[in-house]
Each structure stands twice: as structure tokens, then as C-alpha cells.
Coordinates of N, CA and C in Angstrom, one line a residue:
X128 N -16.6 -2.4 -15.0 CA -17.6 -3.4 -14.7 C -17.6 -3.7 -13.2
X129 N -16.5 -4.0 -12.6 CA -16.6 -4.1 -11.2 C -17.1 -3.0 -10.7
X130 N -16.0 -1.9 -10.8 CA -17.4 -0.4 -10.0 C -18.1 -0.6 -10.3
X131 N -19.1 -0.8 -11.4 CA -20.0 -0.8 -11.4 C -20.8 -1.8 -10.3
X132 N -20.3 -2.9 -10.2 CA -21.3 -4.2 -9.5 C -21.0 -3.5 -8.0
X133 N -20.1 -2.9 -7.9 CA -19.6 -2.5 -6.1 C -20.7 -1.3 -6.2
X134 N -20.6 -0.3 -7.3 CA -21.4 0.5 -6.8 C -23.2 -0.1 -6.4
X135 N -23.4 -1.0 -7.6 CA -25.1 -1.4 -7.0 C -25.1 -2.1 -5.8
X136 N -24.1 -2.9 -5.1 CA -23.9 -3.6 -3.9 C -23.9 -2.9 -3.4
X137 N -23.4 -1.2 -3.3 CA -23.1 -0.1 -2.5 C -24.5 0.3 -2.1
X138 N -25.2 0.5 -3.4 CA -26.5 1.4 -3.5 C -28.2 0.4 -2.5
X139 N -27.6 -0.8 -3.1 CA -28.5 -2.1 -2.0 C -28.5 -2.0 -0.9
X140 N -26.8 -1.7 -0.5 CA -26.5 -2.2 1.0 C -26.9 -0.9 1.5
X141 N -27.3 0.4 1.3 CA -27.5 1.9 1.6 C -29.1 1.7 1.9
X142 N -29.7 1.1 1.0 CA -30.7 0.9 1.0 C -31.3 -0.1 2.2
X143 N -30.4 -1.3 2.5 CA -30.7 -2.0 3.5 C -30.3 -1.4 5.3
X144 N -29.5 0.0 4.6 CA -29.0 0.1 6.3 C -30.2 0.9 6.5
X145 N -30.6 1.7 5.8 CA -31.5 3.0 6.0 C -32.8 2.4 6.4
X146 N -33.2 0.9 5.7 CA -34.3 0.6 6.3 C -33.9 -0.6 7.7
X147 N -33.0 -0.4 8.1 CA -32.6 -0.8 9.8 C -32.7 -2.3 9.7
X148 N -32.6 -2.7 7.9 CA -32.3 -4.3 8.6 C -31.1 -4.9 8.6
X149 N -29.7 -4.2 8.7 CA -28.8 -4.8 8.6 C -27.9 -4.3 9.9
X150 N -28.5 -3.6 10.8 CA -28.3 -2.9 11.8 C -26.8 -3.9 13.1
X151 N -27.8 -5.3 13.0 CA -27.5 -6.2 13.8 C -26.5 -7.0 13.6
X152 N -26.1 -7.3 11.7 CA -25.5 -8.1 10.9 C -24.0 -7.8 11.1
X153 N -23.3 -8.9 11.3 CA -21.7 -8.7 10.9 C -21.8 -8.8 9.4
X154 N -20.7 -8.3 8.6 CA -20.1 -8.0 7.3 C -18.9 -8.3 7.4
X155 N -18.6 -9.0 6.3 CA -16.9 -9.1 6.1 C -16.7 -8.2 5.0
X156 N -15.7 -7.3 4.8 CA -15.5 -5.9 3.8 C -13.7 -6.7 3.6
X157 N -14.3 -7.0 2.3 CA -12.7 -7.5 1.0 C -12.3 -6.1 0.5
X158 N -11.1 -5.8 0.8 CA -10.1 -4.9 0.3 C -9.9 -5.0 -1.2
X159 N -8.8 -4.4 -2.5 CA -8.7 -4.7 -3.0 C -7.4 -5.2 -2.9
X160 N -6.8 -4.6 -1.9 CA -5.8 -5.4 -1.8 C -5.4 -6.7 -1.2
X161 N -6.8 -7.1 -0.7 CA -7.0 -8.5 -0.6 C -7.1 -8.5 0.9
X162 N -7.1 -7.8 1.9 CA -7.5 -7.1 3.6 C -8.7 -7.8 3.4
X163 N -9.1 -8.8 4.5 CA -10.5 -8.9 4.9 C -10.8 -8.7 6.5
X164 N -11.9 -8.1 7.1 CA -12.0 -7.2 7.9 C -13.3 -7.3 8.3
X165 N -13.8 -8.2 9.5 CA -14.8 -8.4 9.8 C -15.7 -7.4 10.6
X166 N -16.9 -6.5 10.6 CA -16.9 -6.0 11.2 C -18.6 -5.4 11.0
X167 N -18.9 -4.4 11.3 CA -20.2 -4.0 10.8 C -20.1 -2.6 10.0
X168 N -21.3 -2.7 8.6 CA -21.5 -1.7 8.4 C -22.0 -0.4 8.4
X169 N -21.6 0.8 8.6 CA -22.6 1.6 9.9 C -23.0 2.4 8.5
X170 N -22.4 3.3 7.3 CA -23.9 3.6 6.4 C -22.5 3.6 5.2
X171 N -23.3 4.0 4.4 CA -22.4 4.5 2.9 C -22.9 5.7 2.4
X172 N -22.3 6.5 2.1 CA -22.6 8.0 2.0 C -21.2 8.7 1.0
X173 N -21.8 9.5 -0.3 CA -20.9 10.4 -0.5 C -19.7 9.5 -1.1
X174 N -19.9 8.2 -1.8 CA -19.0 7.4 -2.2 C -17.6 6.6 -1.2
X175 N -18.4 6.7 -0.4 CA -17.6 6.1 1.4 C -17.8 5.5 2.2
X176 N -17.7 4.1 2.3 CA -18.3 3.1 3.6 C -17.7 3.5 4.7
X177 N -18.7 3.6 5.7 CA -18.4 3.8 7.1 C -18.0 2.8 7.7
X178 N -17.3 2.0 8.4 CA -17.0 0.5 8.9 C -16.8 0.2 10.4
X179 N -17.4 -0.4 11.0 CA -16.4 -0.5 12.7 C -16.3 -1.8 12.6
X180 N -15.0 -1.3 13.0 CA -13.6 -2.6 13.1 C -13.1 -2.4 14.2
X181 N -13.2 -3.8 15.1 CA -12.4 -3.3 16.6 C -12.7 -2.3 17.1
X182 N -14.1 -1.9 17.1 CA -14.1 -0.7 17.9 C -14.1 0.2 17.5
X183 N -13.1 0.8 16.8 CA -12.8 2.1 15.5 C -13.6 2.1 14.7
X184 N -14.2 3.6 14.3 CA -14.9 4.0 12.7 C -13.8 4.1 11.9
X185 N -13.9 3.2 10.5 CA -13.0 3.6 9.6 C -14.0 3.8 8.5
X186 N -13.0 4.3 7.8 CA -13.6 5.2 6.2 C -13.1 4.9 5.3
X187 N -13.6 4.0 4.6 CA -12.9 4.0 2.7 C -13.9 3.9 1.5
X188 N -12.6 4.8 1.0 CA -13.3 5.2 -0.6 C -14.3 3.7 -1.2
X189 N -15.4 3.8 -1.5 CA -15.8 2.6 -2.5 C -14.7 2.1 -3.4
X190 N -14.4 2.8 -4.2 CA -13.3 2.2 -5.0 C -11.7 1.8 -4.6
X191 N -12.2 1.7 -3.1 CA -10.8 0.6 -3.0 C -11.8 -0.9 -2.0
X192 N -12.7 -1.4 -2.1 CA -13.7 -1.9 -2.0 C -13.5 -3.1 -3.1
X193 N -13.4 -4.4 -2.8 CA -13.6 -5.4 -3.7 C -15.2 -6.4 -3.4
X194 N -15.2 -6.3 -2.4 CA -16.5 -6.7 -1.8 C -17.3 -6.6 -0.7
X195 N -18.3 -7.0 -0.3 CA -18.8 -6.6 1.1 C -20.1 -8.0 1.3
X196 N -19.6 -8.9 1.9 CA -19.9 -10.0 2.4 C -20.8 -10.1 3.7
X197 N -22.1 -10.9 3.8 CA -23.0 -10.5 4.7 C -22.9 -12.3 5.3
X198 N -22.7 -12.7 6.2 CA -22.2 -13.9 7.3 C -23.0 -14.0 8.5
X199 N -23.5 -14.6 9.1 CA -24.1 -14.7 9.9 C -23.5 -14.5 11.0
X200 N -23.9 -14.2 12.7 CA -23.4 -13.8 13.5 C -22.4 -14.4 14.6
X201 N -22.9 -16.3 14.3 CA -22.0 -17.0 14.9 C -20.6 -17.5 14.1
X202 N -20.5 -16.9 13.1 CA -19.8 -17.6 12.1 C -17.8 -16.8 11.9
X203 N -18.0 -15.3 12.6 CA -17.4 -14.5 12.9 C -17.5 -13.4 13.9
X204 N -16.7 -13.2 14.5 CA -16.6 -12.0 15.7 C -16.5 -10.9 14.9
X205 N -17.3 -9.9 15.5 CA -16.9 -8.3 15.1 C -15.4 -7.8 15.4
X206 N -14.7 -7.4 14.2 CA -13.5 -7.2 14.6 C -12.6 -8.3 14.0
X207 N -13.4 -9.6 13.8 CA -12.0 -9.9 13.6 C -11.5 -10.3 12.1
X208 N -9.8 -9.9 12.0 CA -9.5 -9.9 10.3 C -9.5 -11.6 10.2
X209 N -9.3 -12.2 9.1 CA -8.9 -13.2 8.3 C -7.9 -13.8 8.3
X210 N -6.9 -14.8 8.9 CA -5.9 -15.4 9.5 C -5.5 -15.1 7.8
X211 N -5.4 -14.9 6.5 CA -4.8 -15.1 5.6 C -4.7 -13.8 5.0
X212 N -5.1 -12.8 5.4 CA -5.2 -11.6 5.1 C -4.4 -10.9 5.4
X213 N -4.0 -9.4 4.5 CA -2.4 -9.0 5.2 C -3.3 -8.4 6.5
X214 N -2.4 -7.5 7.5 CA -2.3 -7.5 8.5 C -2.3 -6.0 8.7
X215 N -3.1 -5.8 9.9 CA -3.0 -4.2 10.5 C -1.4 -3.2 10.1
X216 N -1.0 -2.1 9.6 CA 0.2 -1.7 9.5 C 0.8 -1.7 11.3
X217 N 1.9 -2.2 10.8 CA 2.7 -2.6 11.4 C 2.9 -4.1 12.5
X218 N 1.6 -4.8 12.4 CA 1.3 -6.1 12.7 C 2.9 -6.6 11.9
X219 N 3.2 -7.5 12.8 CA 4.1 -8.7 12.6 C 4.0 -10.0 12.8
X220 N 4.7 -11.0 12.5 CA 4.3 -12.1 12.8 C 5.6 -13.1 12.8
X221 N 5.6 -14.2 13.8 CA 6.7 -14.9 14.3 C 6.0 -16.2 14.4
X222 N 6.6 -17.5 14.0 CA 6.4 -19.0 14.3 C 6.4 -19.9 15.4
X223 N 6.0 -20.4 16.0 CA 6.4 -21.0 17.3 C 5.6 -22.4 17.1
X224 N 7.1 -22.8 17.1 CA 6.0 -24.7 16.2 C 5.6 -24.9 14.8
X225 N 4.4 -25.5 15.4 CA 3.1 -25.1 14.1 C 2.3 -24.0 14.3
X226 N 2.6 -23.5 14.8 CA 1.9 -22.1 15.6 C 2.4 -21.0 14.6
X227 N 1.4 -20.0 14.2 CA 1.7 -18.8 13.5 C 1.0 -17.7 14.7
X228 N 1.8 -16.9 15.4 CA 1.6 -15.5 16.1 C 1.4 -14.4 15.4
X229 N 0.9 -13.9 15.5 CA 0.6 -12.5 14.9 C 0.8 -11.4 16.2
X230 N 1.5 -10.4 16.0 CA 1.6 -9.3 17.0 C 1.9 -8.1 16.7
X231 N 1.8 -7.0 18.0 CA 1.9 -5.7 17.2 C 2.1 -5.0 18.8
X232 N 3.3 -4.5 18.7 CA 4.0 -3.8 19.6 C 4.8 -2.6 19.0
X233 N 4.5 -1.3 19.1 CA 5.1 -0.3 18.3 C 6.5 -0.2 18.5
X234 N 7.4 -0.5 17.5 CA 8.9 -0.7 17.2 C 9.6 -2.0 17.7
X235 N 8.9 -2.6 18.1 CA 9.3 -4.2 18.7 C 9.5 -5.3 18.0
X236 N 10.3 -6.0 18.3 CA 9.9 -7.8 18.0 C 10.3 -8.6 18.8
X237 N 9.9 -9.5 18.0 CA 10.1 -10.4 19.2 C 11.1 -11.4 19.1
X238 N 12.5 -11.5 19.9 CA 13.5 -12.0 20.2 C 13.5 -13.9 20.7
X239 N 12.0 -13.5 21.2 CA 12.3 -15.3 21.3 C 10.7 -15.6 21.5
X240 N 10.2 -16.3 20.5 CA 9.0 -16.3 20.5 C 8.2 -17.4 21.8
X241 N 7.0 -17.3 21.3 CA 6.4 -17.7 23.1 C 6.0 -19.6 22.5
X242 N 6.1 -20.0 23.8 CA 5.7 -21.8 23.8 C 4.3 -21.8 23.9
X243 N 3.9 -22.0 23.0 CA 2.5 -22.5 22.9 C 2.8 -23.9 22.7
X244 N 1.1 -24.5 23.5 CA 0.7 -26.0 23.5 C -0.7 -25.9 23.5
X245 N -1.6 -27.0 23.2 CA -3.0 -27.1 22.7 C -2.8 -28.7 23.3
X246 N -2.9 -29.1 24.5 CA -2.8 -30.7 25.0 C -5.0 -31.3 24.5
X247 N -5.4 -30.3 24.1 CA -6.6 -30.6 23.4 C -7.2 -30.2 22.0
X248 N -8.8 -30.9 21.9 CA -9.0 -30.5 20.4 C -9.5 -29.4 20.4
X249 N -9.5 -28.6 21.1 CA -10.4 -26.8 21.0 C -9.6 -26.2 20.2
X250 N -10.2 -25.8 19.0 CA -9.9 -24.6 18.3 C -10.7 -23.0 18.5
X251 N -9.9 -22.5 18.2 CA -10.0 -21.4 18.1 C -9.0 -19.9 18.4
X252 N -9.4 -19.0 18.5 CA -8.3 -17.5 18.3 C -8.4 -16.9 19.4
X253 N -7.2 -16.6 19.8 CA -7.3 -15.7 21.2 C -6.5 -14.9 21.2
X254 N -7.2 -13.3 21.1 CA -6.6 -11.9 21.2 C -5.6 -11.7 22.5
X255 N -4.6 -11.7 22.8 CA -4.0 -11.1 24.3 C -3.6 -9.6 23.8
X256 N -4.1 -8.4 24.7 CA -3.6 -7.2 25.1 C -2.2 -7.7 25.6
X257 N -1.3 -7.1 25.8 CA 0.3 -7.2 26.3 C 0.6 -6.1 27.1
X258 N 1.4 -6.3 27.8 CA 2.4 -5.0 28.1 C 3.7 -5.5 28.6
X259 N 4.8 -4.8 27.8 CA 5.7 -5.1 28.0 C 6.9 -3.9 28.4
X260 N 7.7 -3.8 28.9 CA 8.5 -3.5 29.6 C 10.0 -3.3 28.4
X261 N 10.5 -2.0 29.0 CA 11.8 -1.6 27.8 C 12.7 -2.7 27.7
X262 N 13.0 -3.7 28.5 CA 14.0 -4.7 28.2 C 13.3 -6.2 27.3
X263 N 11.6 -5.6 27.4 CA 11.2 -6.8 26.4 C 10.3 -7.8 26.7
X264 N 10.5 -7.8 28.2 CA 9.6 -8.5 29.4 C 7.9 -8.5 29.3
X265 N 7.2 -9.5 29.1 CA 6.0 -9.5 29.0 C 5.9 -9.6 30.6
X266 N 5.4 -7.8 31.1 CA 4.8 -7.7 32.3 C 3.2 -8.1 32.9
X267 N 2.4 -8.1 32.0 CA 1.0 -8.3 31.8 C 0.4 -8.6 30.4
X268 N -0.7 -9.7 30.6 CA -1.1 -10.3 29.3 C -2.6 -10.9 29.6
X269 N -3.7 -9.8 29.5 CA -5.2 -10.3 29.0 C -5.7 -10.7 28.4
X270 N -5.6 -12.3 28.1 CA -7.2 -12.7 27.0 C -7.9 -12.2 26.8
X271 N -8.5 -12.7 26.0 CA -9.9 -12.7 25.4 C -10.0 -11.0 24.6
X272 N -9.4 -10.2 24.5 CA -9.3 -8.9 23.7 C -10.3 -9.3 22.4
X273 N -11.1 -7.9 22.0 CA -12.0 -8.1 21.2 C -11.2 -8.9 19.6
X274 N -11.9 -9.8 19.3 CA -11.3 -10.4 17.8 C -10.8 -11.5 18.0
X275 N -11.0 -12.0 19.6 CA -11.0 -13.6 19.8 C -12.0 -14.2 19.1
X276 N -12.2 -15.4 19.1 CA -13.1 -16.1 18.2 C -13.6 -17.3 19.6
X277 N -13.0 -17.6 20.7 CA -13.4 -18.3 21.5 C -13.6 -17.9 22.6
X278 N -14.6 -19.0 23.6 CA -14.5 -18.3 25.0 C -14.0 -19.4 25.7
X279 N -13.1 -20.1 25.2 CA -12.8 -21.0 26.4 C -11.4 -20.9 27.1
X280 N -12.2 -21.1 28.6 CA -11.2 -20.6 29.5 C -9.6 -21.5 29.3
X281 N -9.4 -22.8 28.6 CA -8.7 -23.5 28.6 C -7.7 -22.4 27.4
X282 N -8.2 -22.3 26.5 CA -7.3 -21.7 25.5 C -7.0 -19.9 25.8
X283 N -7.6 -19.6 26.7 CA -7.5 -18.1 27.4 C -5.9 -18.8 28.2
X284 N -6.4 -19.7 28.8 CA -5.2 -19.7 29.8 C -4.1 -19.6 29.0
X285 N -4.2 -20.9 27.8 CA -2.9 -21.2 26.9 C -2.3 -20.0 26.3
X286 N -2.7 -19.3 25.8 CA -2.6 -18.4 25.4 C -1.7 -16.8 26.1
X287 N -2.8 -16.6 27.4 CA -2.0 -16.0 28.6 C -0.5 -16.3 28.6
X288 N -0.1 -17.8 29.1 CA 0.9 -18.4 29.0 C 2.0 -18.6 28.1
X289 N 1.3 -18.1 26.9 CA 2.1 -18.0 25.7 C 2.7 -16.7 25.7
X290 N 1.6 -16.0 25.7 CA 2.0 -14.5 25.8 C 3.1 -14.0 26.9
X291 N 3.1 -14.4 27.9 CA 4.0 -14.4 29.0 C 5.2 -15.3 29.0
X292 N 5.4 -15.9 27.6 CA 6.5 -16.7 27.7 C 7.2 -16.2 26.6
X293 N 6.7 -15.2 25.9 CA 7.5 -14.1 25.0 C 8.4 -13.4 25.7
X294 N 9.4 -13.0 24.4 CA 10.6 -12.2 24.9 C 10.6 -11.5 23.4
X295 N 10.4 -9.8 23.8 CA 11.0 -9.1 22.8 C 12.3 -8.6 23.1
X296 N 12.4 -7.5 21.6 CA 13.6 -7.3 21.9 C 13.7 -5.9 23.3
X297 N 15.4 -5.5 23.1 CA 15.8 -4.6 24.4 C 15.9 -3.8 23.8
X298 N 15.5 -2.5 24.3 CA 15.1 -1.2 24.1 C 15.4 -0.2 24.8
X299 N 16.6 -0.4 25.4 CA 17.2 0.8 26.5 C 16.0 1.9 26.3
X300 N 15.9 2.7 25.5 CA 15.5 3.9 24.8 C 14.0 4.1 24.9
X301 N 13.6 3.2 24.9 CA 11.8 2.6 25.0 C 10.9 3.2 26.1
X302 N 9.5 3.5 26.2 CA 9.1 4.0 27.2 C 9.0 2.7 28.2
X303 N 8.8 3.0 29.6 CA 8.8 1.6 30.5 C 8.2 0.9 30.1
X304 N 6.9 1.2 29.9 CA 5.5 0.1 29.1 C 5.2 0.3 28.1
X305 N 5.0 -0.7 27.4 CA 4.4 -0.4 26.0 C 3.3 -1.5 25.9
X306 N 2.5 -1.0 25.5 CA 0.9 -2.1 24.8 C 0.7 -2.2 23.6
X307 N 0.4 -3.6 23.5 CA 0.1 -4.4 22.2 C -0.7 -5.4 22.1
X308 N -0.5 -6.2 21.6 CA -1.1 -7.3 21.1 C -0.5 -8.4 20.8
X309 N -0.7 -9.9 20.9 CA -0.4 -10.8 20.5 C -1.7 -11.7 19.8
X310 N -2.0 -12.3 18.9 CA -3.1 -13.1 17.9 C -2.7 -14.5 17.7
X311 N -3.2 -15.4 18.9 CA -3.0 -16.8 18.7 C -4.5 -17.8 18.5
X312 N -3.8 -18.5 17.2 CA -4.5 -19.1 16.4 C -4.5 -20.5 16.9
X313 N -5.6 -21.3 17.8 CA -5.1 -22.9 18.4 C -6.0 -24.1 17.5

């Protein structure tokens, strides 16, 4: 019964890309393993949603597809997942406060999580790119990476700051730089 209702959702939403009205639309795409993945849908074909996520084409079967949610454009950023949803493989995640970080450094963690503060009421999510250094050192840390949800320069900084006040772990073995990610939620 559900394939079924996915596949007529499937066969509508095919029908709405082909006639170019959904061209512009963000989509949120529910996993069945419960992954939500904000993003756009680019066609369905051959039993296969096409999806760009962050940037990336990804590909999955309909039938690992639990839903496909249509949201207006200020309501979510393209790209970005669901603070409650599991998490990119190998994404991690560490506490600081009330603060939940999300991050993703290939083979890393993080040894001493970063000081975040919010001295106001701006909410919102701020992507930092990283690079860190084989002993762990946050050498460089860019806001605003696509799958922020804000543009303010106040929480860009906070966040910078956060990011730079990370310590992962030591990696004798490590290449000098490595790039990632850090996901702070204010």
C-alpha cells in the first residue's frame, strides 16, 4: 500500500517536473530510514529519484523513499538536512552546553569541543567549512557554507569562533590539512 502511494506521488511529481513547474521548488525527501534531506528534485526516471543535495546529484531507489514533501522556499535552504535526522555517514556529533555540534572530519574527533555563546535572540544554523591541521588545530574556519539557514553576520562570527575554539584529536599519521565541517545550531 505504501509503494503504492510513493509510486503515484512518484508518477505526479514526474509529471510536475516534466511540465517545469516544480523546477524552482525546494523538496524535503523522507528516507525510510527516517534521513530528511532538503533539497531539489531534478526528475524520476526508471524507478529512481534524481536529488541535489549540497550540491551533489544523488540517486535512490523509490523504494527506499518514504516521502517527498513540497515546502516553500523561505521555509528551508537547499541542502539542508533536519537537525533530528540521522546524519551524513560518518558525521559526528559533540555537546557544548546546550549546544548540539554536528561535524565531519574524515577519521577525527573532537578532543575538546568548541565555546559557543548566543549573547542574543537570533536563531539560526551556521555551516563552517574547517581545516584542520594533523595535531588537531583548527587552522581555518568559513561560515556561511551551503546548508546554513542564516545570514547573520553576528552568528557567522559566533560560530567562526566556535569553530576555531575546537580541538580535535592528534594524528601524528594525518595529512597536514584536512577539511570538514562543523553544523552549529544557535
Amino acid at each position: 500500500m505504501i509503494i503504492q502511494k510513493t509510486m503515484r506521488k512518484a508518477m505526479i511529481l514526474s509529471a510536475l517536473l516534466m511540465a517545469g513547474t516544480l523546477v524552482q521548488g525546494q523538496h524535503v525527501v523522507t528516507m525510510k530510514s527516517g534521513e530528511k534531506m532538503s533539497g531539489k528534485v531534478e526528475s524520476i526516471q526508471n524507478e529512481t529519484l534524481e536529488f541535489l543535495y549540497k550540491g551533489n546529484k544523488m540517486k535512490f531507489p523509490l523504494a527506499d523513499l518514504y516521502s517527498i514533501n513540497f515546502v516553500e522556499q523561505s521555509s528551508l535552504t537547499a541542502g539542508e538536512s533536519t537537525s533530528s535526522a540521522p546524519r551524513e555517514v560518518g558525521e559526528k556529533q559533540v555537546t557544548s552546553g546546550s549546544y548540539l555540534v554536528r561535524y565531519k572530519v574524515a577519521d577525527r574527533i573532537v578532543a575538546k569541543p568548541p565555546r559557543i555563546d548566543n549573547l542574543t535572540q537570533e536563531k539560526g544554523t551556521v555551516v563552517v567549512d574547517v581545516t584542520i591541521d594533523k595535531y588537531g588545530h583548527v587552522m581555518k574556519a568559513i561560515p556561511g557554507a551551503p546548508g546554513s539557514t542564516t545570514n547573520s553576520e553576528y552568528l557567522k562570527t559566533k560560530a567562526k569562533q566556535a569553530a576555531e575554539s575546537a580541538l580535535f584529536n592528534n594524528v601524528p599519521t594525518a595529512p597536514l590539512e584536512q577539511k570538514g565541517y562543523m553544523i552549529i545550531s544557535f
